[in-house]
Each structure stands twice: as C-alpha cells, then as structure tokens.
Amino acid sequence: MSYLTPEQIEKIEERLTEIEPRYNRLLLAASHRNYLSEQGAEYARHGYLRRLGTLRRCIENVFTLIPPDMNNIPDRNVLHDAQINVQSFVANVYGCVDNLAWVWLFESGLATKIHRNRVGLRSKHIEVRATLSASLQSYLQKIDPWLDYLIEYRDALAHRIPLYIPPGGVPTKNVDAYNDLSQRIMDALYVLNDGFEYERLSAEQEKLLVFQPLITHSVKETTAHFAFHAQMLADFLTVEELGYKILDELSGLAKKP
C-alpha cells in the first residue's frame, strides 16, 4: 500500500506537469528584461535562473527515481541518488532567495549601502525589507514560516546533519512483530548459526516495512519530516512566485522619474 492516497498522487502528478511550462515562462520573463545594472542582470540570469533550472531538473530526477506511487523499498543506490538530488534542490532553493535579494539591491542602487552579511529576504534582514514596497513586505511576512523551514534544512545540510531519505519505517501495528523477528534473526545468526533461517526471517521482516517518501536530517534537531514529492513542488512554486514579485518590484523602479 502506498504512503500517499490515490487522490494525493493524482494531485502531485498533475502539479508535476506544470513545472516545465512554468519554468519556461519565467525563464523568458526574467532573461529578456532590460536590467539597469550588469550585476543585477548577472544575478538574475546566471544566479536565479540557473538555479531555477537546477530545481526543475532535480524534481525530474527525484520523480523518476522514486515515483509518488512507489510502495516497495527502493534499492540503496536509488535512495542515495534521490538524496543527492534533494540536497542539491534545497541548497539551490536557498540560493534562489538570496540571488533575488541581490538582484533587487543591485538594480535599486542599494548594494553598496547594506553590508553583504546583512543581505537576504528573511525577517532578520530588516534593512533590505525596509527598501521594498509595502505589498512585497506583506508577502514576505506571509511566507516567513516557509523561509524558516528553508533555513533549518539548508543549515542542517551545510553545517550539521545532511538531509536523507529513510529507507523504510515500521507501522505501529507491526512494531511488536518486527521486534520479535529481530530477536529471532539474531538467534538464527549467532546461536543457531543457520544462514538459511537468517535469510528467511530477514525477508519476512522486510515485508513489515513501509516506504515513506520523507526527507529529514537530525532525529533530535528537526522540527518536522516532509513528504519530499509535494514539498519540492511547493518549494519550486514559491520560488517562482517570489521571482515574479521581485520582477514586479523592478518594474516599479523603471517607472520612477
């Protein structure tokens, strides 16, 4: 039985088909505009948009390696490849947000007035937010919880425990049977010295595991586990939306005398 319901899988797969056309529309919108500064253009075209292309490809790779309707436990190498893509995805989502902050500062002529260590769009970046329109400040306040989630996972990836996909979980109803088999497996291996029984019991125990498409980092530090199919799509759409918000902000600059 799949971790996700048929309705959830259908919704995820429908949203997946939107990623490519959304990426292409934003690519055209952000790459073809006339920027006021070389640095702003570079951070938009070679920073934000390059990262956005990486996000698109990471989504494609993860969905190919581990489809949303997968219920068997993936091969170890498949899990490892998916983890690599999830890790790259999170790092580049974080990078997209920072790139957009720099685009705004270069285009508005404020890049030299705010120290680089204070550049960003999170709630702590008071100086940067104060230069934005009231509507964009309100939007950023609305997505503050998302920005907090992003920094937690990015910091864990960069500085502490890397993100990973657990190979399988034991449903509550199977815990007792799983533990009983664990003891019998140890007995078969170390007491009975019976390799055939060990293999038989191990295969029986594996049937009790259920694959859960979740990402996590430290078991003690994380605030939540996320279903990575839906989370990756949501993150892409948020980064896309934020990109359009910054483009609108830049259009406002062009209208000023």
Coordinates of C-alpha atoms in Angstrom, one line a residue:
M1 CA 0.0 0.0 0.0
S2 CA 1.4 3.4 -1.0
Y3 CA 2.2 6.0 1.7
L4 CA 0.2 8.6 -0.4
T5 CA -3.5 8.2 -1.2
P6 CA -4.6 7.9 -4.8
E7 CA -6.1 11.4 -4.6
Q8 CA -2.8 12.8 -3.3
I9 CA -0.8 11.0 -6.0
E10 CA -3.1 12.4 -8.7
K11 CA -2.8 15.9 -7.5
I12 CA 1.0 15.7 -7.2
E13 CA 1.4 14.2 -10.7
E14 CA -0.9 17.0 -12.1
R15 CA 1.2 19.6 -10.4
L16 CA 4.3 18.0 -11.8
T17 CA 3.2 18.6 -15.4
E18 CA 3.0 22.3 -14.6
I19 CA 6.7 22.6 -13.7
E20 CA 8.2 22.7 -17.2
P21 CA 5.9 25.3 -18.7
R22 CA 6.1 27.4 -15.6
Y23 CA 9.9 27.3 -15.7
N24 CA 9.9 28.3 -19.4
R25 CA 7.6 31.2 -18.9
L26 CA 9.7 32.6 -16.0
L27 CA 12.9 32.0 -18.0
L28 CA 11.6 34.2 -20.8
A29 CA 10.3 36.9 -18.4
A30 CA 13.4 37.2 -16.3
S31 CA 16.1 36.7 -19.0
H32 CA 14.6 39.1 -21.6
R33 CA 14.0 42.2 -19.4
N34 CA 16.3 45.2 -19.6
Y35 CA 18.3 45.4 -16.3
L36 CA 19.7 48.6 -15.0
S37 CA 23.0 47.2 -13.9
E38 CA 25.4 44.4 -15.1
Q39 CA 25.4 42.9 -11.6
G40 CA 21.6 42.8 -11.4
A41 CA 21.5 41.1 -14.8
E42 CA 24.1 38.6 -13.8
Y43 CA 22.5 37.6 -10.5
A44 CA 19.1 37.3 -12.3
R45 CA 20.2 35.4 -15.4
H46 CA 23.3 33.4 -14.2
G47 CA 22.2 33.2 -10.5
Y48 CA 18.5 32.9 -10.0
L49 CA 17.6 31.4 -13.4
R50 CA 20.4 28.9 -13.5
R51 CA 19.4 27.7 -10.0
L52 CA 15.8 27.5 -11.1
G53 CA 16.9 25.2 -14.0
T54 CA 18.7 23.0 -11.4
L55 CA 15.5 22.9 -9.3
R56 CA 13.5 21.7 -12.4
R57 CA 16.0 19.0 -13.2
C58 CA 16.2 17.8 -9.5
I59 CA 12.4 17.4 -9.5
E60 CA 12.5 15.4 -12.7
N61 CA 15.3 13.2 -11.3
V62 CA 13.6 12.5 -8.0
F63 CA 10.2 11.7 -9.5
T64 CA 11.9 9.3 -12.0
L65 CA 14.0 7.6 -9.3
I66 CA 11.1 7.4 -6.7
P67 CA 7.7 7.8 -8.3
P68 CA 4.9 9.1 -5.9
D69 CA 3.1 5.8 -6.1
M70 CA 6.1 3.7 -5.1
N71 CA 5.4 1.4 -2.1
N72 CA 8.3 -1.0 -2.2
I73 CA 11.5 0.0 -0.5
P74 CA 13.9 1.4 -3.2
D75 CA 17.3 0.0 -3.8
R76 CA 20.0 1.6 -1.7
N77 CA 21.7 3.2 -4.7
V78 CA 18.4 4.6 -5.9
L79 CA 17.8 6.2 -2.4
H80 CA 21.3 7.6 -2.4
D81 CA 20.8 9.2 -5.9
A82 CA 17.5 10.7 -4.8
Q83 CA 19.1 12.1 -1.7
I84 CA 21.8 13.8 -3.8
N85 CA 19.1 15.5 -5.8
V86 CA 17.1 16.5 -2.7
Q87 CA 20.2 18.0 -1.2
S88 CA 21.0 20.0 -4.3
F89 CA 17.4 21.1 -4.5
V90 CA 17.3 22.5 -1.0
A91 CA 20.7 24.3 -1.4
N92 CA 19.6 25.9 -4.6
V93 CA 16.2 27.0 -3.3
Y94 CA 18.1 28.8 -0.6
G95 CA 20.4 30.3 -3.2
C96 CA 17.4 31.5 -5.3
V97 CA 16.1 33.6 -2.5
D98 CA 19.5 35.2 -1.8
N99 CA 20.0 35.8 -5.6
L100 CA 16.7 37.6 -5.7
A101 CA 17.7 39.8 -2.8
W102 CA 21.0 40.8 -4.6
V103 CA 19.1 41.4 -7.9
W104 CA 16.9 43.9 -6.0
L105 CA 19.8 45.7 -4.3
F106 CA 21.9 46.0 -7.4
E107 CA 19.0 47.2 -9.5
S108 CA 17.9 49.7 -6.9
G109 CA 21.4 51.0 -6.3
L110 CA 21.5 50.0 -2.7
A111 CA 24.0 47.2 -2.9
T112 CA 26.8 49.4 -1.5
K113 CA 24.7 50.7 1.3
I114 CA 24.0 47.4 3.0
H115 CA 26.8 45.1 4.2
R116 CA 26.8 41.8 2.3
N117 CA 26.4 39.9 5.6
R118 CA 23.0 41.6 6.1
V119 CA 21.7 40.8 2.6
G120 CA 18.7 38.5 2.3
L121 CA 14.9 38.4 2.4
R122 CA 14.2 36.7 5.8
S123 CA 12.6 38.6 8.7
K124 CA 16.0 39.3 10.2
H125 CA 17.1 41.3 7.1
I126 CA 15.3 44.4 8.3
E127 CA 17.4 46.8 6.1
V128 CA 16.6 45.0 2.9
R129 CA 12.9 44.5 3.6
A130 CA 12.6 48.2 4.5
T131 CA 13.5 49.2 0.9
L132 CA 10.7 47.1 -0.6
S133 CA 7.2 48.1 -1.3
A134 CA 4.5 47.6 1.4
S135 CA 2.9 44.8 -0.7
L136 CA 6.1 42.8 -1.0
Q137 CA 6.9 43.3 2.7
S138 CA 3.5 41.9 3.5
Y139 CA 4.0 38.9 1.1
L140 CA 7.4 38.1 2.8
Q141 CA 5.8 38.2 6.2
K142 CA 3.2 35.7 4.9
I143 CA 5.9 33.3 3.8
D144 CA 8.1 33.7 6.9
P145 CA 7.3 30.2 8.1
W146 CA 8.4 28.8 4.7
L147 CA 11.7 30.8 4.9
D148 CA 12.2 29.4 8.5
Y149 CA 11.8 25.8 7.2
L150 CA 14.2 26.5 4.4
I151 CA 16.9 27.9 6.6
E152 CA 16.6 25.0 9.0
Y153 CA 17.1 22.4 6.3
R154 CA 19.7 24.4 4.4
D155 CA 21.8 24.9 7.6
A156 CA 21.5 21.3 8.6
L157 CA 22.7 20.3 5.1
A158 CA 25.6 22.8 5.1
H159 CA 26.7 22.6 8.7
R160 CA 25.2 19.7 10.6
I161 CA 23.4 16.6 9.6
P162 CA 22.8 16.1 5.8
L163 CA 19.3 15.5 4.5
Y164 CA 18.4 11.9 3.9
I165 CA 15.5 9.7 2.9
P166 CA 14.9 6.9 5.5
P167 CA 14.8 3.5 3.7
G168 CA 11.7 2.4 5.5
G169 CA 9.5 2.7 8.5
V170 CA 7.7 0.3 10.8
P171 CA 4.0 1.0 11.1
T172 CA 2.8 1.0 14.7
K173 CA 0.7 -2.2 14.2
N174 CA 3.9 -4.0 13.1
V175 CA 6.3 -2.9 15.8
D176 CA 5.9 -6.0 18.0
A177 CA 6.2 -8.4 15.2
Y178 CA 9.2 -6.5 13.8
N179 CA 11.0 -6.6 17.2
D180 CA 10.2 -10.3 17.6
L181 CA 11.7 -11.1 14.2
S182 CA 14.7 -9.0 15.1
Q183 CA 15.4 -11.3 18.1
R184 CA 14.8 -14.4 16.0
I185 CA 17.2 -13.1 13.3
M186 CA 19.9 -12.6 15.9
D187 CA 19.3 -16.1 17.3
A188 CA 19.5 -17.6 13.8
L189 CA 22.8 -15.8 13.1
Y190 CA 24.6 -16.1 16.4
V191 CA 23.0 -19.0 18.3
L192 CA 21.8 -21.5 15.6
N193 CA 24.4 -20.4 13.0
D194 CA 21.7 -21.0 10.4
G195 CA 22.2 -18.8 7.4
F196 CA 19.1 -20.1 5.6
E197 CA 16.9 -19.2 8.6
Y198 CA 18.6 -15.9 8.9
E199 CA 17.8 -15.0 5.2
R200 CA 14.2 -16.3 5.5
L201 CA 13.4 -14.3 8.7
S202 CA 15.1 -11.2 7.3
A203 CA 12.9 -11.4 4.2
E204 CA 9.8 -11.8 6.4
Q205 CA 10.8 -8.8 8.5
E206 CA 11.4 -6.6 5.4
K207 CA 7.8 -7.2 4.4
L208 CA 6.7 -5.4 7.6
L209 CA 8.5 -2.2 6.5
V210 CA 6.6 0.6 4.6
F211 CA 8.5 3.0 2.4
Q212 CA 7.6 6.6 3.4
P213 CA 8.8 9.3 0.9
L214 CA 10.1 11.7 3.6
I215 CA 13.1 13.9 4.0
T216 CA 14.7 14.7 7.3
H217 CA 18.0 15.4 8.9
S218 CA 18.9 15.1 12.6
V219 CA 16.4 12.9 14.5
K220 CA 16.8 15.2 17.5
E221 CA 17.1 18.7 16.0
T222 CA 14.5 18.7 13.2
T223 CA 11.1 20.2 13.7
A224 CA 9.3 18.1 11.1
H225 CA 9.7 15.5 8.4
F226 CA 8.4 16.5 4.9
A227 CA 7.0 14.4 2.1
F228 CA 9.5 15.3 -0.5
H229 CA 7.4 15.0 -3.6
A230 CA 4.8 17.6 -2.5
Q231 CA 7.5 19.7 -0.7
M232 CA 9.7 20.0 -3.8
L233 CA 6.8 21.1 -5.9
A234 CA 5.6 23.6 -3.3
D235 CA 9.2 25.0 -2.9
F236 CA 9.5 25.4 -6.7
L237 CA 6.2 27.3 -6.9
T238 CA 7.2 29.5 -4.0
V239 CA 10.5 30.4 -5.6
E240 CA 8.7 31.1 -8.9
E241 CA 6.1 33.3 -7.2
L242 CA 8.8 35.2 -5.3
G243 CA 10.7 35.7 -8.6
Y244 CA 7.7 37.3 -10.2
K245 CA 7.2 39.5 -7.1
I246 CA 10.8 40.8 -7.5
L247 CA 10.3 41.4 -11.2
D248 CA 7.2 43.5 -10.4
E249 CA 9.3 45.4 -7.9
L250 CA 11.9 46.1 -10.6
S251 CA 9.2 47.3 -12.9
G252 CA 8.2 49.8 -10.3
L253 CA 11.8 51.1 -10.3
A254 CA 11.7 51.7 -14.0
K255 CA 8.6 53.9 -13.7
K256 CA 10.2 56.2 -11.1
P257 CA 11.4 59.6 -12.6

